[in-house]
CSV table of C-alpha atoms in Angstrom, one decimal:
chain,number,residue,atom,x,y,z
A,288,UNK,CA,-17.3,57.0,13.4
A,289,UNK,CA,-13.6,57.6,12.9
A,290,UNK,CA,-12.0,56.0,9.9
A,291,UNK,CA,-9.4,54.3,12.2
A,292,UNK,CA,-10.0,54.2,15.9
A,293,UNK,CA,-7.6,53.2,18.7
A,294,UNK,CA,-7.6,53.4,22.5
A,295,UNK,CA,-5.2,56.3,23.2
A,296,UNK,CA,-4.1,54.7,26.5
A,297,UNK,CA,-1.7,55.1,28.1
A,298,UNK,CA,-0.9,51.5,28.9
A,299,UNK,CA,1.4,51.3,31.8
A,300,UNK,CA,2.9,47.8,32.1
A,301,UNK,CA,5.9,46.3,34.0
A,302,UNK,CA,8.8,44.8,32.1
A,303,UNK,CA,8.1,41.3,31.0
A,304,UNK,CA,4.3,41.8,30.7
A,305,UNK,CA,2.2,41.0,27.8
A,306,UNK,CA,0.1,43.8,26.4
A,307,UNK,CA,-2.4,43.9,23.6
A,308,UNK,CA,-3.6,46.8,21.5
A,309,UNK,CA,-6.8,46.9,19.4
A,310,UNK,CA,-7.9,49.0,16.5
A,311,UNK,CA,-11.1,49.2,14.4
A,312,UNK,CA,-11.6,50.6,10.9
A,313,UNK,CA,-14.7,51.8,9.2
A,314,UNK,CA,-14.0,51.2,5.5
A,315,UNK,CA,-14.8,47.5,4.7
A,316,UNK,CA,-13.0,47.9,1.3
A,317,UNK,CA,-9.6,48.6,3.0
A,318,UNK,CA,-6.9,46.6,1.4
A,319,UNK,CA,-3.8,46.5,3.5
A,320,UNK,CA,-3.0,47.0,7.2
A,321,UNK,CA,0.0,47.9,9.2
A,322,UNK,CA,1.3,48.7,12.7
A,323,UNK,CA,3.8,51.5,13.1
A,324,UNK,CA,5.8,52.6,16.0
A,325,UNK,CA,6.4,56.3,16.8
A,326,UNK,CA,8.9,57.5,19.4
A,327,UNK,CA,8.6,60.9,21.0
A,328,UNK,CA,9.2,63.7,18.4
A,329,UNK,CA,10.3,61.2,15.8
A,330,UNK,CA,8.8,60.0,12.5
A,331,UNK,CA,6.6,56.8,12.5
A,332,UNK,CA,8.4,53.7,11.5
A,333,UNK,CA,6.9,50.5,10.1
A,334,UNK,CA,6.7,47.8,12.8
A,335,UNK,CA,4.9,45.1,10.8
A,336,UNK,CA,2.3,44.3,8.2
A,337,UNK,CA,-0.9,42.7,9.3
A,338,UNK,CA,-2.5,39.7,7.6
A,339,UNK,CA,-5.7,37.7,8.1
A,340,UNK,CA,-3.7,34.6,8.8
A,341,UNK,CA,-1.9,36.4,11.6
A,342,UNK,CA,1.8,37.1,11.6
A,343,UNK,CA,4.6,37.1,14.1
A,344,UNK,CA,7.9,39.0,14.3
A,345,UNK,CA,9.8,38.0,17.4
A,346,UNK,CA,7.8,39.2,20.5
A,347,UNK,CA,5.2,40.9,18.3
A,348,UNK,CA,2.1,39.3,16.9
A,349,UNK,CA,-0.4,41.0,14.6
A,350,UNK,CA,-3.9,39.8,13.6
A,351,UNK,CA,-6.5,41.0,11.2
A,352,UNK,CA,-10.2,40.2,11.4
A,353,UNK,CA,-11.9,41.4,8.2
A,354,UNK,CA,-15.4,40.4,9.2
A,355,UNK,CA,-15.2,42.5,12.4
A,356,UNK,CA,-13.0,45.2,10.8
A,357,UNK,CA,-10.6,44.8,13.7
A,358,UNK,CA,-6.8,44.7,14.0
A,359,UNK,CA,-4.7,43.7,17.0
A,360,UNK,CA,-1.1,43.8,18.1
A,361,UNK,CA,0.3,41.7,20.9
A,362,UNK,CA,3.6,42.4,22.6
A,363,UNK,CA,5.1,39.6,24.7
A,364,UNK,CA,7.8,40.0,27.3
A,365,UNK,CA,7.7,43.8,27.2
A,366,UNK,CA,11.0,45.7,27.2
A,367,UNK,CA,11.7,49.2,28.4
A,368,UNK,CA,12.6,50.0,24.8
A,369,UNK,CA,9.1,49.1,23.7
A,370,UNK,CA,7.8,52.3,25.2
A,371,UNK,CA,6.4,54.3,22.3
A,372,UNK,CA,3.2,55.2,20.6
A,373,UNK,CA,1.8,52.4,18.3
A,374,UNK,CA,-0.1,53.5,15.3
A,375,UNK,CA,-2.7,51.4,13.5
A,376,UNK,CA,-2.6,52.1,9.8
A,377,UNK,CA,-5.2,51.2,7.1
A,378,UNK,CA,-4.6,51.5,3.4
A,379,UNK,CA,-7.8,52.1,1.4
A,380,UNK,CA,-6.1,51.4,-1.9
A,381,UNK,CA,-5.9,54.0,-4.6
A,382,UNK,CA,-3.0,55.6,-2.7
A,383,UNK,CA,-5.0,56.7,0.4
A,384,UNK,CA,-3.5,55.6,3.8
A,385,UNK,CA,-5.2,56.5,7.1
A,386,UNK,CA,-3.5,56.5,10.4
A,387,UNK,CA,-5.1,56.0,13.8
A,388,UNK,CA,-4.3,58.5,16.5
A,389,UNK,CA,-2.1,56.0,18.3
A,390,UNK,CA,-1.9,54.1,21.6
A,391,UNK,CA,0.8,55.1,24.1
A,392,UNK,CA,2.7,52.4,25.9
A,393,UNK,CA,4.9,52.9,28.9
A,394,UNK,CA,7.0,49.9,30.0
A,395,UNK,CA,8.4,50.3,33.5
A,396,UNK,CA,11.2,48.6,35.3
B,123,UNK,CA,17.6,51.1,-1.0
B,124,UNK,CA,15.2,54.0,-1.0
B,125,UNK,CA,16.0,57.0,1.1
B,126,UNK,CA,13.8,60.1,1.8
B,127,UNK,CA,15.2,63.4,2.8
B,128,UNK,CA,13.4,66.3,4.4
B,129,UNK,CA,14.7,69.7,5.4
B,130,UNK,CA,14.9,71.7,7.5
B,131,UNK,CA,14.5,69.6,10.7
B,132,UNK,CA,13.1,72.5,12.7
B,133,UNK,CA,11.7,75.9,11.7
B,134,UNK,CA,10.3,78.8,13.6
B,135,UNK,CA,8.4,81.3,11.5
B,136,UNK,CA,6.2,84.3,12.3
B,137,UNK,CA,2.5,84.4,11.4
B,138,UNK,CA,2.0,85.7,7.9
B,139,UNK,CA,5.4,84.6,6.6
B,140,UNK,CA,5.8,82.2,3.7
B,141,UNK,CA,6.8,78.5,4.0
B,142,UNK,CA,8.6,76.1,1.8
B,143,UNK,CA,9.5,72.6,2.9
B,144,UNK,CA,11.3,70.2,0.6
B,145,UNK,CA,11.3,66.5,0.3
B,146,UNK,CA,13.4,64.4,-2.0
B,147,UNK,CA,13.6,60.6,-2.5
B,148,UNK,CA,16.5,58.6,-3.7
B,149,UNK,CA,16.7,55.0,-5.0
B,150,UNK,CA,13.4,54.9,-6.8
B,151,UNK,CA,11.7,56.3,-9.8
B,152,UNK,CA,8.1,57.7,-10.1
B,153,UNK,CA,7.4,57.3,-6.3
B,154,UNK,CA,4.0,58.0,-4.8
B,155,UNK,CA,4.7,60.9,-2.4
B,156,UNK,CA,2.8,62.2,0.6
B,157,UNK,CA,2.7,65.1,3.0
B,158,UNK,CA,1.2,64.5,6.4
B,159,UNK,CA,0.9,66.9,9.4
B,160,UNK,CA,0.9,65.9,13.0
B,161,UNK,CA,-0.3,68.5,15.5
B,162,UNK,CA,1.0,68.2,19.1
B,163,UNK,CA,-0.5,65.2,20.7
B,164,UNK,CA,-2.6,64.3,17.7
B,165,UNK,CA,-2.6,61.7,14.9
B,166,UNK,CA,-1.3,62.1,11.4
B,167,UNK,CA,-3.4,64.1,9.0
B,168,UNK,CA,-3.0,63.5,5.3
B,169,UNK,CA,-2.5,66.8,3.5
B,170,UNK,CA,-1.4,66.0,-0.1
B,171,UNK,CA,-0.3,63.1,-2.2
B,172,UNK,CA,1.2,62.9,-5.6
B,173,UNK,CA,1.4,60.0,-8.1
B,174,UNK,CA,3.6,61.8,-10.6
B,175,UNK,CA,5.2,65.1,-11.8
B,176,UNK,CA,2.6,67.9,-11.6
B,177,UNK,CA,-0.1,65.6,-10.2
B,178,UNK,CA,-1.3,66.7,-6.8
B,179,UNK,CA,-4.3,65.6,-4.8
B,180,UNK,CA,-5.4,67.7,-1.8
B,181,UNK,CA,-7.1,66.0,1.1
B,182,UNK,CA,-7.8,69.0,3.4
B,183,UNK,CA,-8.7,72.5,2.2
B,184,UNK,CA,-6.4,75.0,3.9
B,185,UNK,CA,-3.8,77.6,3.2
B,186,UNK,CA,-1.2,75.1,2.2
B,187,UNK,CA,-0.3,73.9,-1.3
B,188,UNK,CA,2.0,71.3,-2.7
B,189,UNK,CA,4.0,70.9,-5.9
B,190,UNK,CA,6.0,68.2,-7.6
B,191,UNK,CA,8.4,69.9,-10.0
B,192,UNK,CA,10.5,66.8,-10.5
B,193,UNK,CA,10.0,63.0,-10.2
B,194,UNK,CA,11.6,62.7,-6.8
B,195,UNK,CA,10.9,66.1,-5.4
B,196,UNK,CA,7.8,67.1,-3.4
B,197,UNK,CA,7.4,70.6,-2.0
B,198,UNK,CA,5.0,71.9,0.6
B,199,UNK,CA,4.3,75.7,0.6
B,200,UNK,CA,2.3,78.4,2.1
B,201,UNK,CA,2.0,82.1,1.2
B,202,UNK,CA,1.0,83.2,4.7
B,203,UNK,CA,1.4,81.0,7.7
B,204,UNK,CA,-1.2,80.8,10.5
B,205,UNK,CA,-0.7,79.8,14.1
B,206,UNK,CA,-2.7,76.7,13.4
B,207,UNK,CA,-0.1,75.6,10.9
B,208,UNK,CA,2.3,74.7,13.7
B,209,UNK,CA,3.0,71.0,13.8
B,210,UNK,CA,5.3,68.1,12.7
B,211,UNK,CA,5.3,67.8,8.9
B,212,UNK,CA,6.2,64.5,7.5
B,213,UNK,CA,7.0,63.5,3.9
B,214,UNK,CA,6.5,59.9,2.9
B,215,UNK,CA,6.9,57.6,-0.1
B,216,UNK,CA,5.1,54.4,-0.8
B,217,UNK,CA,7.0,51.2,-1.6
B,218,UNK,CA,6.3,49.2,-4.7
B,219,UNK,CA,2.6,48.6,-5.2
B,220,UNK,CA,-0.3,50.6,-4.0
B,221,UNK,CA,-0.9,48.4,-1.0
B,222,UNK,CA,2.7,48.7,0.2
B,223,UNK,CA,3.4,50.6,3.5
B,224,UNK,CA,4.6,54.2,3.6
B,225,UNK,CA,8.1,55.2,4.7
B,226,UNK,CA,8.7,58.5,6.3
B,227,UNK,CA,11.4,61.1,6.2
B,228,UNK,CA,12.7,62.6,9.5
B,229,UNK,CA,10.1,65.3,9.5
B,230,UNK,CA,10.2,69.1,10.0
B,231,UNK,CA,9.0,70.5,13.2
B,232,UNK,CA,7.3,73.9,12.4
B,233,UNK,CA,6.5,76.5,15.1
B,234,UNK,CA,4.5,79.5,14.0
B,235,UNK,CA,4.8,82.4,16.4
């Protein structure tokens, strides 16, 4: 089983759609969780942290389910500019951070 | 604020040639520093991390090495490049606290020919 597993997609959605990405992780001792966004040929950039209580940043909502070792990201009212690869990231603590391979999103007009 | 610099942005090197990529961080002291590699169309692979000067942990055995000669400097090296070393090399530092997220430099795109 991969340490962090994501559906690679691609997800092709129209502008204004709601899209959800999921991620599972194998290490139950993982301590912190994040979603990053990576544009083509660019470095990954932090999108948001993920908490068990759920957190929202504008059109983006992230959720963590520790019991199921599952992380989600919901994007509402998709914009063309949301087209990117979304990386699920798990921090094991002790300085080790593992990245998922990413889910590609294409938002079309 | 903390800033991370990487250079060069792109590099084309022949097989068997040496490599040196440099990363420096500003605005923080004693940062935890990381080297990742991303092969074309693939995820990020952790190569090395460092918690202090002279302290290097290697995650994947290969023909690469890393050094940390100064507090805010992290260098990735190779004596002889292989075709399989091609990829996007990213340096990152961790924010305050071991559970903080990583922040990346702009990366170096290496093509080994």
